[in-house]
PDB file of N, CA, C and O in Angstrom:
ATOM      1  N   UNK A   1      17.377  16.754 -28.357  1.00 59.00           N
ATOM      2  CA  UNK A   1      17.451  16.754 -26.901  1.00 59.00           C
ATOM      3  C   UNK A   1      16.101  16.385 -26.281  1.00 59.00           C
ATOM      4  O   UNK A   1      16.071  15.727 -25.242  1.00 59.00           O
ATOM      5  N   UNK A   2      14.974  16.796 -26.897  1.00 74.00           N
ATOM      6  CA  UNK A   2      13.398  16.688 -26.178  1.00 74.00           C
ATOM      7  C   UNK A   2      13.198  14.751 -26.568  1.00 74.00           C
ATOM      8  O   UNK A   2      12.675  14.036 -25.712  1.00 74.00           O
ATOM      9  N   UNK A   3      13.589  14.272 -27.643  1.00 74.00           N
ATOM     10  CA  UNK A   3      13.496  13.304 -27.883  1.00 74.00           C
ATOM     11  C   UNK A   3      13.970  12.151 -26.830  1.00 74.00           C
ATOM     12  O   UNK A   3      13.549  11.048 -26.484  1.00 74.00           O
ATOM     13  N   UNK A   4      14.969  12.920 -26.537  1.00 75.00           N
ATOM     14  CA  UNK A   4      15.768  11.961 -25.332  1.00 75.00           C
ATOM     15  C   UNK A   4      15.313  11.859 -24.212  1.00 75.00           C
ATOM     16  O   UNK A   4      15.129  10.840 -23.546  1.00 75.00           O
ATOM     17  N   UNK A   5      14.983  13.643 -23.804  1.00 86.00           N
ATOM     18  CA  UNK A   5      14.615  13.709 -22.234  1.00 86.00           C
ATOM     19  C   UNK A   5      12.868  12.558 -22.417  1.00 86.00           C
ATOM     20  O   UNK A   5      12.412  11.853 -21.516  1.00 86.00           O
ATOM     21  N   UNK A   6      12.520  12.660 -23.227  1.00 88.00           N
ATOM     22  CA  UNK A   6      10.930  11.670 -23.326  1.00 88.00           C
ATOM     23  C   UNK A   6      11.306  10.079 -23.124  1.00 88.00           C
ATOM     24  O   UNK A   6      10.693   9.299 -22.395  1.00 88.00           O
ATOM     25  N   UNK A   7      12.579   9.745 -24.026  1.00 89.00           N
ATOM     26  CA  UNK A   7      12.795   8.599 -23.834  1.00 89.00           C
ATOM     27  C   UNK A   7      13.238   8.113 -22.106  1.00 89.00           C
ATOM     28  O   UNK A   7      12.666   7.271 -21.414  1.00 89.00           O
ATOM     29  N   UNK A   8      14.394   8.938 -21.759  1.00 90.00           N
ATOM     30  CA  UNK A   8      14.504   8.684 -20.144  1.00 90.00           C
ATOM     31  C   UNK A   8      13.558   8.943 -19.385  1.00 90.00           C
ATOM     32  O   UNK A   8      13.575   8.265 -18.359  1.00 90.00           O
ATOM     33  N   UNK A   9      12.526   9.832 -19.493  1.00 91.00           N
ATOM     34  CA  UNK A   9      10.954   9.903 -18.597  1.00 91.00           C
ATOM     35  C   UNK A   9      10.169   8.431 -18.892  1.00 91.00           C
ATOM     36  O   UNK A   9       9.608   7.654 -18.119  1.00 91.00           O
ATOM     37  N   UNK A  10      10.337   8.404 -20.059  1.00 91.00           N
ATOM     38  CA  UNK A  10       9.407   6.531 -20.411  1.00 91.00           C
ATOM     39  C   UNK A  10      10.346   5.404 -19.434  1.00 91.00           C
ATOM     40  O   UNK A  10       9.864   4.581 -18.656  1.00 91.00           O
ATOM     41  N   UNK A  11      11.330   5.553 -19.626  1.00 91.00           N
ATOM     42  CA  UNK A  11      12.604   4.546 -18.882  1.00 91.00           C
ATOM     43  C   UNK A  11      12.127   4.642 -17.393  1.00 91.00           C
ATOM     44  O   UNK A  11      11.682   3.846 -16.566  1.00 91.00           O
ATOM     45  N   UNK A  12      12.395   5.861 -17.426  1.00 93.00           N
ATOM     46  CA  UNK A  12      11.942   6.030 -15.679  1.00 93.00           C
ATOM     47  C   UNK A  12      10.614   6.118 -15.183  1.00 93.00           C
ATOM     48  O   UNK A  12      10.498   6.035 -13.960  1.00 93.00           O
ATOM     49  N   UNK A  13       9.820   6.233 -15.709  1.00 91.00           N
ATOM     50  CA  UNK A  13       8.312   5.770 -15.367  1.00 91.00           C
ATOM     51  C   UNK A  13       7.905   4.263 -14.982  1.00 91.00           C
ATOM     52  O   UNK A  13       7.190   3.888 -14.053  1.00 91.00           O
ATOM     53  N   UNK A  14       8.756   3.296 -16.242  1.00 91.00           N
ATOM     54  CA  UNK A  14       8.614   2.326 -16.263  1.00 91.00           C
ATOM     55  C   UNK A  14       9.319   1.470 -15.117  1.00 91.00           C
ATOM     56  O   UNK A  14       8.878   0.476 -14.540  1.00 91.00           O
ATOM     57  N   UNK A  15      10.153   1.921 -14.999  1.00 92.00           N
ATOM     58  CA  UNK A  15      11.352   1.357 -14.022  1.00 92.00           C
ATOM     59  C   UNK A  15      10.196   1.544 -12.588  1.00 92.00           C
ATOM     60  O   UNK A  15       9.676   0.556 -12.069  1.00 92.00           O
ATOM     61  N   UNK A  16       9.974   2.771 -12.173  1.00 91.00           N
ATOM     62  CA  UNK A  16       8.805   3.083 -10.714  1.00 91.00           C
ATOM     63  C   UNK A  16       8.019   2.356 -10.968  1.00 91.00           C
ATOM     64  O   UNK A  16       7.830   1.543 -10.062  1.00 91.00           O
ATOM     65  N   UNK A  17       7.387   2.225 -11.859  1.00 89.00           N
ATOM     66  CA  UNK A  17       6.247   1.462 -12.125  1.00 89.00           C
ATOM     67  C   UNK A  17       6.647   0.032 -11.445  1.00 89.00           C
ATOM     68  O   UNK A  17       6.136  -0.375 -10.401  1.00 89.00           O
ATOM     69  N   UNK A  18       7.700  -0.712 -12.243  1.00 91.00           N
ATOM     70  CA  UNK A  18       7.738  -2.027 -11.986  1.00 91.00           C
ATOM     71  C   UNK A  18       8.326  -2.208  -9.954  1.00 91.00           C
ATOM     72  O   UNK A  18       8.285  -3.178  -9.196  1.00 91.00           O
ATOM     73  N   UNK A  19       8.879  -0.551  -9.718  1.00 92.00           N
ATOM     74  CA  UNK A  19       9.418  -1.033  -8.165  1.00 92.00           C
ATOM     75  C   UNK A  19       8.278  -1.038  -7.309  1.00 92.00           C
ATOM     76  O   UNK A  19       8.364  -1.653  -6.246  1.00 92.00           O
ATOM     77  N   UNK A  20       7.310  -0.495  -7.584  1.00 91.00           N
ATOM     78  CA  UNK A  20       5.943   0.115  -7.049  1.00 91.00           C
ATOM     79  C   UNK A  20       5.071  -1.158  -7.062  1.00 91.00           C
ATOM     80  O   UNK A  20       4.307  -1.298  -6.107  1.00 91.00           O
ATOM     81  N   UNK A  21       5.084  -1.973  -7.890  1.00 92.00           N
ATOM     82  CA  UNK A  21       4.075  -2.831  -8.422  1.00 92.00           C
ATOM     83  C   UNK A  21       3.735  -4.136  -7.314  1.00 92.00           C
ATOM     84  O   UNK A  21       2.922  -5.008  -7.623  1.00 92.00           O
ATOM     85  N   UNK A  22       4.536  -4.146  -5.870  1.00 91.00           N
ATOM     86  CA  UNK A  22       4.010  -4.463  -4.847  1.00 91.00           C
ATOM     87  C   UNK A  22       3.236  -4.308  -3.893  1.00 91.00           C
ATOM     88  O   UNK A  22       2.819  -5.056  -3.009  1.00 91.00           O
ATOM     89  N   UNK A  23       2.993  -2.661  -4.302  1.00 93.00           N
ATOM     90  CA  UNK A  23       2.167  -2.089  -3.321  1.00 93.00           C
ATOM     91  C   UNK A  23       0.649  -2.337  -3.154  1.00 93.00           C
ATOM     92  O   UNK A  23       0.113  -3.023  -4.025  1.00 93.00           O
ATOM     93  N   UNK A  24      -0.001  -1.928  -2.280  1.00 94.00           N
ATOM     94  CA  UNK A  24      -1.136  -2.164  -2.124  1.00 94.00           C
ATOM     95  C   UNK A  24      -2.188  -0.702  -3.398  1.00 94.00           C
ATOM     96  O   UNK A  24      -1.763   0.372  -3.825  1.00 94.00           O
ATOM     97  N   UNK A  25      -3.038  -1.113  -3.527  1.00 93.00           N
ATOM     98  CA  UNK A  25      -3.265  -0.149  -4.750  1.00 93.00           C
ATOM     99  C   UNK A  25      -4.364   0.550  -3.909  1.00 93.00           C
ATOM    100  O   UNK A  25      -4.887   1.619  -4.225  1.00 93.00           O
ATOM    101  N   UNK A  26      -4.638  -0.139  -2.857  1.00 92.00           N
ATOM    102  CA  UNK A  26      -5.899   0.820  -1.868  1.00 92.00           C
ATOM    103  C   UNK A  26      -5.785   0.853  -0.607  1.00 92.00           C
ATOM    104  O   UNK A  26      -4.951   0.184   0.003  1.00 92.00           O
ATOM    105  N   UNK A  27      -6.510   1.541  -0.137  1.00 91.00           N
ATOM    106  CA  UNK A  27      -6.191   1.003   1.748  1.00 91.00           C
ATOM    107  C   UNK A  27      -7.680   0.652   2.391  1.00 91.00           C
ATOM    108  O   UNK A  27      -8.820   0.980   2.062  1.00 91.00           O
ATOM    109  N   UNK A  28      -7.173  -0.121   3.399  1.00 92.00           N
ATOM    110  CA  UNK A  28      -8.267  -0.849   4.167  1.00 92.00           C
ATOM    111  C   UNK A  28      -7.589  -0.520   5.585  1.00 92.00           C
ATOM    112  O   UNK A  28      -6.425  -0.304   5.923  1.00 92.00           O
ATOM    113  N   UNK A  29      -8.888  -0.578   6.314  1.00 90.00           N
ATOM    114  CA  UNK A  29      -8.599  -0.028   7.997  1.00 90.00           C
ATOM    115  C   UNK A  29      -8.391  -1.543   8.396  1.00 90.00           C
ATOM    116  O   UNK A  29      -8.727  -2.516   7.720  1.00 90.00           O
ATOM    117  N   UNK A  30      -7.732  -1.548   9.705  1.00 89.00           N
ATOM    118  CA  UNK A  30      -7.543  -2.513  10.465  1.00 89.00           C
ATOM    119  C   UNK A  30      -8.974  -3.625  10.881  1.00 89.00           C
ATOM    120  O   UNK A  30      -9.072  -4.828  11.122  1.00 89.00           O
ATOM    121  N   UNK A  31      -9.682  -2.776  10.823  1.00 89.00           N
ATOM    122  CA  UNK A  31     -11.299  -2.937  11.459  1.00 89.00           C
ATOM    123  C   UNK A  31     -11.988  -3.854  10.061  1.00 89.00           C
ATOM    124  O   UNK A  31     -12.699  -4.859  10.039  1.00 89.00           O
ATOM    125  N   UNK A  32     -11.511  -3.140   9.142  1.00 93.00           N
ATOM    126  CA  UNK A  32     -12.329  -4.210   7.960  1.00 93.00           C
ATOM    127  C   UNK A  32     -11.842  -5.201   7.565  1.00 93.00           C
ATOM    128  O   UNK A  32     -12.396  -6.185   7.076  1.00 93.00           O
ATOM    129  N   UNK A  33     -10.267  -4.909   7.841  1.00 93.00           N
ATOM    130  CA  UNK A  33      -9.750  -6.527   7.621  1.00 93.00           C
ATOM    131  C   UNK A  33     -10.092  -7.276   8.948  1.00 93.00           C
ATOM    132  O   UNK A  33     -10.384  -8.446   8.701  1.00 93.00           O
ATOM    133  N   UNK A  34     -10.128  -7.090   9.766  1.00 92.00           N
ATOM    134  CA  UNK A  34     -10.214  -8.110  10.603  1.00 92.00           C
ATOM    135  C   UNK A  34     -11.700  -8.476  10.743  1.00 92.00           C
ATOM    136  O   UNK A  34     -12.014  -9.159  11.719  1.00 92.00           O
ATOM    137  N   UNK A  35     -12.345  -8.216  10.150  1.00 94.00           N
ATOM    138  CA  UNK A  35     -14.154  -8.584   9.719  1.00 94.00           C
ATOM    139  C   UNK A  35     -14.167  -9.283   8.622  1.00 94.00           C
ATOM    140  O   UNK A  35     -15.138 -10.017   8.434  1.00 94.00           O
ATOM    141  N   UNK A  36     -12.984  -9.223   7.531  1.00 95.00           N
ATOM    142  CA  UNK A  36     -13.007 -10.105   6.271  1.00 95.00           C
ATOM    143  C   UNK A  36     -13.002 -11.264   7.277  1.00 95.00           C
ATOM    144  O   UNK A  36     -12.632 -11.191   8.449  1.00 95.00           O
ATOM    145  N   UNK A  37     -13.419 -12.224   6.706  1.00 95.00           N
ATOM    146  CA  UNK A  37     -13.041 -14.058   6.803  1.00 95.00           C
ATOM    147  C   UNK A  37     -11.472 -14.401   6.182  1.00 95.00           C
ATOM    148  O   UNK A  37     -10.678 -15.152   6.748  1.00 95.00           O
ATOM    149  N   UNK A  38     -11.198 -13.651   4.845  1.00 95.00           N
ATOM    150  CA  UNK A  38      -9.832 -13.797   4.143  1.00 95.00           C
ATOM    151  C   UNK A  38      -9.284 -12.493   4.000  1.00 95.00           C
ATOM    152  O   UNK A  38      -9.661 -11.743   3.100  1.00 95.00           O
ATOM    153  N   UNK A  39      -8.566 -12.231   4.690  1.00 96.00           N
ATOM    154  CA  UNK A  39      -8.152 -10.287   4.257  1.00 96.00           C
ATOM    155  C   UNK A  39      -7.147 -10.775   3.236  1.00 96.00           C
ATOM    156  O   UNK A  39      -6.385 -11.730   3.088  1.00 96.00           O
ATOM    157  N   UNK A  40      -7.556  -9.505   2.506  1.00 96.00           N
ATOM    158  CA  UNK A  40      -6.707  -9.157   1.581  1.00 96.00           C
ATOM    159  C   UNK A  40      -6.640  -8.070   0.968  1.00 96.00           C
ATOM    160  O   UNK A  40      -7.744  -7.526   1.014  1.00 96.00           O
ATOM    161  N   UNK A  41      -5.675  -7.291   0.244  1.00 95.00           N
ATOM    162  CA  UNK A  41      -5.380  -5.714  -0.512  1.00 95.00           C
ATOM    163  C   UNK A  41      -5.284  -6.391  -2.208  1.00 95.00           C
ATOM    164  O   UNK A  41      -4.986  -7.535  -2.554  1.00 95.00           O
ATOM    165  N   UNK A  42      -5.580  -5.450  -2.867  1.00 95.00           N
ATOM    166  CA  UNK A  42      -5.197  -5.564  -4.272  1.00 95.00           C
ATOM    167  C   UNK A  42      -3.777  -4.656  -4.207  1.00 95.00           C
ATOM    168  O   UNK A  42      -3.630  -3.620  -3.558  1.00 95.00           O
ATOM    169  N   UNK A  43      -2.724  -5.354  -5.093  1.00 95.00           N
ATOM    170  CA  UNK A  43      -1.598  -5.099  -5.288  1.00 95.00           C
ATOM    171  C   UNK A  43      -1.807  -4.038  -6.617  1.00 95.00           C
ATOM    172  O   UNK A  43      -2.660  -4.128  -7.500  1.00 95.00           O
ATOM    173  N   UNK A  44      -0.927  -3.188  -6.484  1.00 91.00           N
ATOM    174  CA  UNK A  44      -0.585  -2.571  -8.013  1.00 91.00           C
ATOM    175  C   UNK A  44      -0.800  -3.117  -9.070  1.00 91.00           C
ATOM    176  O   UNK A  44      -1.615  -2.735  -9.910  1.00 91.00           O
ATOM    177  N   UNK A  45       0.110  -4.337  -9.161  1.00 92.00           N
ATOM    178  CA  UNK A  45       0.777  -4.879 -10.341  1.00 92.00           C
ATOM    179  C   UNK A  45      -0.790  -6.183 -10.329  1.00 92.00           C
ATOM    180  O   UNK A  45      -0.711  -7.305 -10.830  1.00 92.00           O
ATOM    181  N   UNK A  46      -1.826  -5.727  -9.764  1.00 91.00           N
ATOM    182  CA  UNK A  46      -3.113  -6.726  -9.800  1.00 91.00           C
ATOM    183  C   UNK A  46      -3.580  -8.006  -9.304  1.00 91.00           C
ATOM    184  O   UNK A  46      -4.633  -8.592  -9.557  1.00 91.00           O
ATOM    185  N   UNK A  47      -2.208  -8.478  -8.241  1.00 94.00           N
ATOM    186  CA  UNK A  47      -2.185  -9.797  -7.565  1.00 94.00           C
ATOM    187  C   UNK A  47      -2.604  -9.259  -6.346  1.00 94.00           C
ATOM    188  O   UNK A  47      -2.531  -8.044  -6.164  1.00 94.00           O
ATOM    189  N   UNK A  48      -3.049 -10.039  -5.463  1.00 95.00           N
ATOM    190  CA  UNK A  48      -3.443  -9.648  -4.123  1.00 95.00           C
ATOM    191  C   UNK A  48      -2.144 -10.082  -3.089  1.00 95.00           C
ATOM    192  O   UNK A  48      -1.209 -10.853  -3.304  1.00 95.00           O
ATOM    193  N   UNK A  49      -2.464  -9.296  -1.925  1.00 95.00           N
ATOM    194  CA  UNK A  49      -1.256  -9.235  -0.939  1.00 95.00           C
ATOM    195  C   UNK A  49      -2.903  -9.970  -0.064  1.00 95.00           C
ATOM    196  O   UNK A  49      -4.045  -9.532  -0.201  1.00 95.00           O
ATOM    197  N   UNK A  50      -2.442 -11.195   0.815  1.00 96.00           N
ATOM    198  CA  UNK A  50      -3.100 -11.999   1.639  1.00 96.00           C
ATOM    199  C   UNK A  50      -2.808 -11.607   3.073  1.00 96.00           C
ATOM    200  O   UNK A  50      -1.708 -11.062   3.160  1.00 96.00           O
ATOM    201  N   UNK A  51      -3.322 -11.694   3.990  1.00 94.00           N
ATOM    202  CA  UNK A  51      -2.836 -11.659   4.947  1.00 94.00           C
ATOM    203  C   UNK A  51      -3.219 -12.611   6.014  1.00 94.00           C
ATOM    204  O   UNK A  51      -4.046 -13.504   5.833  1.00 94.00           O
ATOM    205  N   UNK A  52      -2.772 -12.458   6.819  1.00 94.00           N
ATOM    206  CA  UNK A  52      -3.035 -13.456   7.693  1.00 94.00           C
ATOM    207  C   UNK A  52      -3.592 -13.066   9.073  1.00 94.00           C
ATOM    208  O   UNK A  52      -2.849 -12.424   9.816  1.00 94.00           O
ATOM    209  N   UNK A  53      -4.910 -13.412   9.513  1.00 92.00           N
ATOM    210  CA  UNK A  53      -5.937 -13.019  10.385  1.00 92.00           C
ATOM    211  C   UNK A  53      -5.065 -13.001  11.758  1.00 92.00           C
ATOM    212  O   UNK A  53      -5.090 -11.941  12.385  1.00 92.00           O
ATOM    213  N   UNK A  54      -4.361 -13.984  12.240  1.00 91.00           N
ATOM    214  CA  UNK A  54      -3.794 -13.954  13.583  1.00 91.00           C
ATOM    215  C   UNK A  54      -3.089 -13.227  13.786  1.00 91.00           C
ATOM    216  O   UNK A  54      -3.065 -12.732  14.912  1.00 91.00           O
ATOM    217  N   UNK A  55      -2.119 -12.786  12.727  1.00 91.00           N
ATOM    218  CA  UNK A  55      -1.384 -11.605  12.484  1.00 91.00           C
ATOM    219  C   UNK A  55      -1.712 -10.297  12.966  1.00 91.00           C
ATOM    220  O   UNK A  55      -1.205  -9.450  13.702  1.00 91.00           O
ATOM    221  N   UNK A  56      -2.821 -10.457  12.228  1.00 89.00           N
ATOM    222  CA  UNK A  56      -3.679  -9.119  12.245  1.00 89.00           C
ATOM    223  C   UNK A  56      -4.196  -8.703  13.899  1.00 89.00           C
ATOM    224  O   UNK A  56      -4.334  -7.581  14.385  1.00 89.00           O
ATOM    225  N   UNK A  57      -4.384  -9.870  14.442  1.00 87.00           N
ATOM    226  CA  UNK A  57      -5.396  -9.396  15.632  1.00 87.00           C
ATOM    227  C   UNK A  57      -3.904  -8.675  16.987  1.00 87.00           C
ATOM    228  O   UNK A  57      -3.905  -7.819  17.872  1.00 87.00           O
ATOM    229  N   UNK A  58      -3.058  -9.459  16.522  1.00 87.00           N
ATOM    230  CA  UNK A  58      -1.508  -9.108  17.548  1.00 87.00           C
ATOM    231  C   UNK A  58      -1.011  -7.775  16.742  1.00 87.00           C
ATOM    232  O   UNK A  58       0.168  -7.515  16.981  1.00 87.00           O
ATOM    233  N   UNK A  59      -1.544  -7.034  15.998  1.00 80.00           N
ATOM    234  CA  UNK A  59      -1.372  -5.600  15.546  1.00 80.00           C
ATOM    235  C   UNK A  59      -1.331  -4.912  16.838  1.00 80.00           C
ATOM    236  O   UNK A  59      -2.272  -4.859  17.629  1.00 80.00           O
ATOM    237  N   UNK A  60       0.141  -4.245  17.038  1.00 77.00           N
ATOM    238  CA  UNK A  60      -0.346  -2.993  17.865  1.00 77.00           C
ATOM    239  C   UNK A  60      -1.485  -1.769  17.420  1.00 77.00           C
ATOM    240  O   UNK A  60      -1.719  -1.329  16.294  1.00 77.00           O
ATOM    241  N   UNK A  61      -1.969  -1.471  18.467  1.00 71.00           N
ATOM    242  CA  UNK A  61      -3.026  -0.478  18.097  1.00 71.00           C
ATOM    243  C   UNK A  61      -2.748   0.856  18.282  1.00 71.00           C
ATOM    244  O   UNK A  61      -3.362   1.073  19.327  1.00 71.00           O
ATOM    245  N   UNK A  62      -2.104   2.157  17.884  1.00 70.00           N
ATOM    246  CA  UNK A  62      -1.936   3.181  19.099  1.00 70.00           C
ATOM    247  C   UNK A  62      -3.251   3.885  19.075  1.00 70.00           C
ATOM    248  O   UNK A  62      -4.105   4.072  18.209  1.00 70.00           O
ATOM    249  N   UNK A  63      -3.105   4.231  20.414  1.00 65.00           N
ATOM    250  CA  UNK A  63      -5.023   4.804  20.551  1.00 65.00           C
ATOM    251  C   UNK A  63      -4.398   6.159  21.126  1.00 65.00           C
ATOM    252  O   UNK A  63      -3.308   6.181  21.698  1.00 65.00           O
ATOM    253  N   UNK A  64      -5.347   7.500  20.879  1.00 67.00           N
ATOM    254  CA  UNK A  64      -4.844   8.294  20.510  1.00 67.00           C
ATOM    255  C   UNK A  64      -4.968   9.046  22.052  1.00 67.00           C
ATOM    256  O   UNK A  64      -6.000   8.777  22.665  1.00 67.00           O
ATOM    257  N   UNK A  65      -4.004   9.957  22.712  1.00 65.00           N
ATOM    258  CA  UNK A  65      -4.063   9.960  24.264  1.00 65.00           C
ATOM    259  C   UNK A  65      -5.288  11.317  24.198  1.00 65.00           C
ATOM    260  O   UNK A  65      -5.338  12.177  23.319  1.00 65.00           O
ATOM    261  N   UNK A  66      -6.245  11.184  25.446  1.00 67.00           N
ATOM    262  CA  UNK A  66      -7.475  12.094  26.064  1.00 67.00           C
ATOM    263  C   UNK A  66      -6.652  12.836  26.533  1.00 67.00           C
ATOM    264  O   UNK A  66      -5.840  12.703  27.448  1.00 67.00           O
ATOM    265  N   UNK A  67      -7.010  14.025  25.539  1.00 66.00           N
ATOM    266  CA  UNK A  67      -6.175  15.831  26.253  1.00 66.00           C
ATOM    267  C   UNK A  67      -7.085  16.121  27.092  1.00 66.00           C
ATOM    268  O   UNK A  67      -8.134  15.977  26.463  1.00 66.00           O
ATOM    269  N   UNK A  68      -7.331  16.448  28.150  1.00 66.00           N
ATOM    270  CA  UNK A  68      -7.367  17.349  29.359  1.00 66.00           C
ATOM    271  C   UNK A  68      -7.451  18.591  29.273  1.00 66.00           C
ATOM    272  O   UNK A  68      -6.374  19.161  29.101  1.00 66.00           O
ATOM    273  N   UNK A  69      -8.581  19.381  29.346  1.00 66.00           N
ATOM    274  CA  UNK A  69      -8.776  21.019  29.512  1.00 66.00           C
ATOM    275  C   UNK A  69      -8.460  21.554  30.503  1.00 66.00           C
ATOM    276  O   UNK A  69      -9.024  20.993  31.442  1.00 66.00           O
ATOM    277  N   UNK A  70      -7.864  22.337  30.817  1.00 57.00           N
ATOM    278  CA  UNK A  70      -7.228  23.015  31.607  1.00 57.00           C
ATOM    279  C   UNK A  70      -8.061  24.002  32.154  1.00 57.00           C
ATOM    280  O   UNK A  70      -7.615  24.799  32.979  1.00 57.00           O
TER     281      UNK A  70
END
């Protein structure tokens, strides 16, 4: 039985692994990509995700609302 449950944990590790393997593997603020010349993230799976600067600048921003002391 332990033999098995190891084999379906390897199955299923592997399986996340490969759905995951688009993701960005770090994070970058809005502010540093748009200071790169070429933005870009390193992907999981070790390819880069590119982005595109004009893109970037038409990002909504939410800015965070000034509480008021009472």
């Amino acid at each position: 039985m332990e033999q098995r449950d190891r084999f379906i944990d390897t199955l299923l590790r592997d399986d996340m692994r490969r759905l995951n393997s688009h993701l960005p593997k770090s994070r970058r603020t809005l502010k540093e990509l748009l200071n790169d010349p070429a933005p870009q993230v390193p992907a999981v799976s070790g390819d880069l995700i590119k982005m595109k600067k004009h893109e970037l600048k038409n990002y909504p921003i939410p800015f965070p609302q000034k509480q008021t002391h009472a």
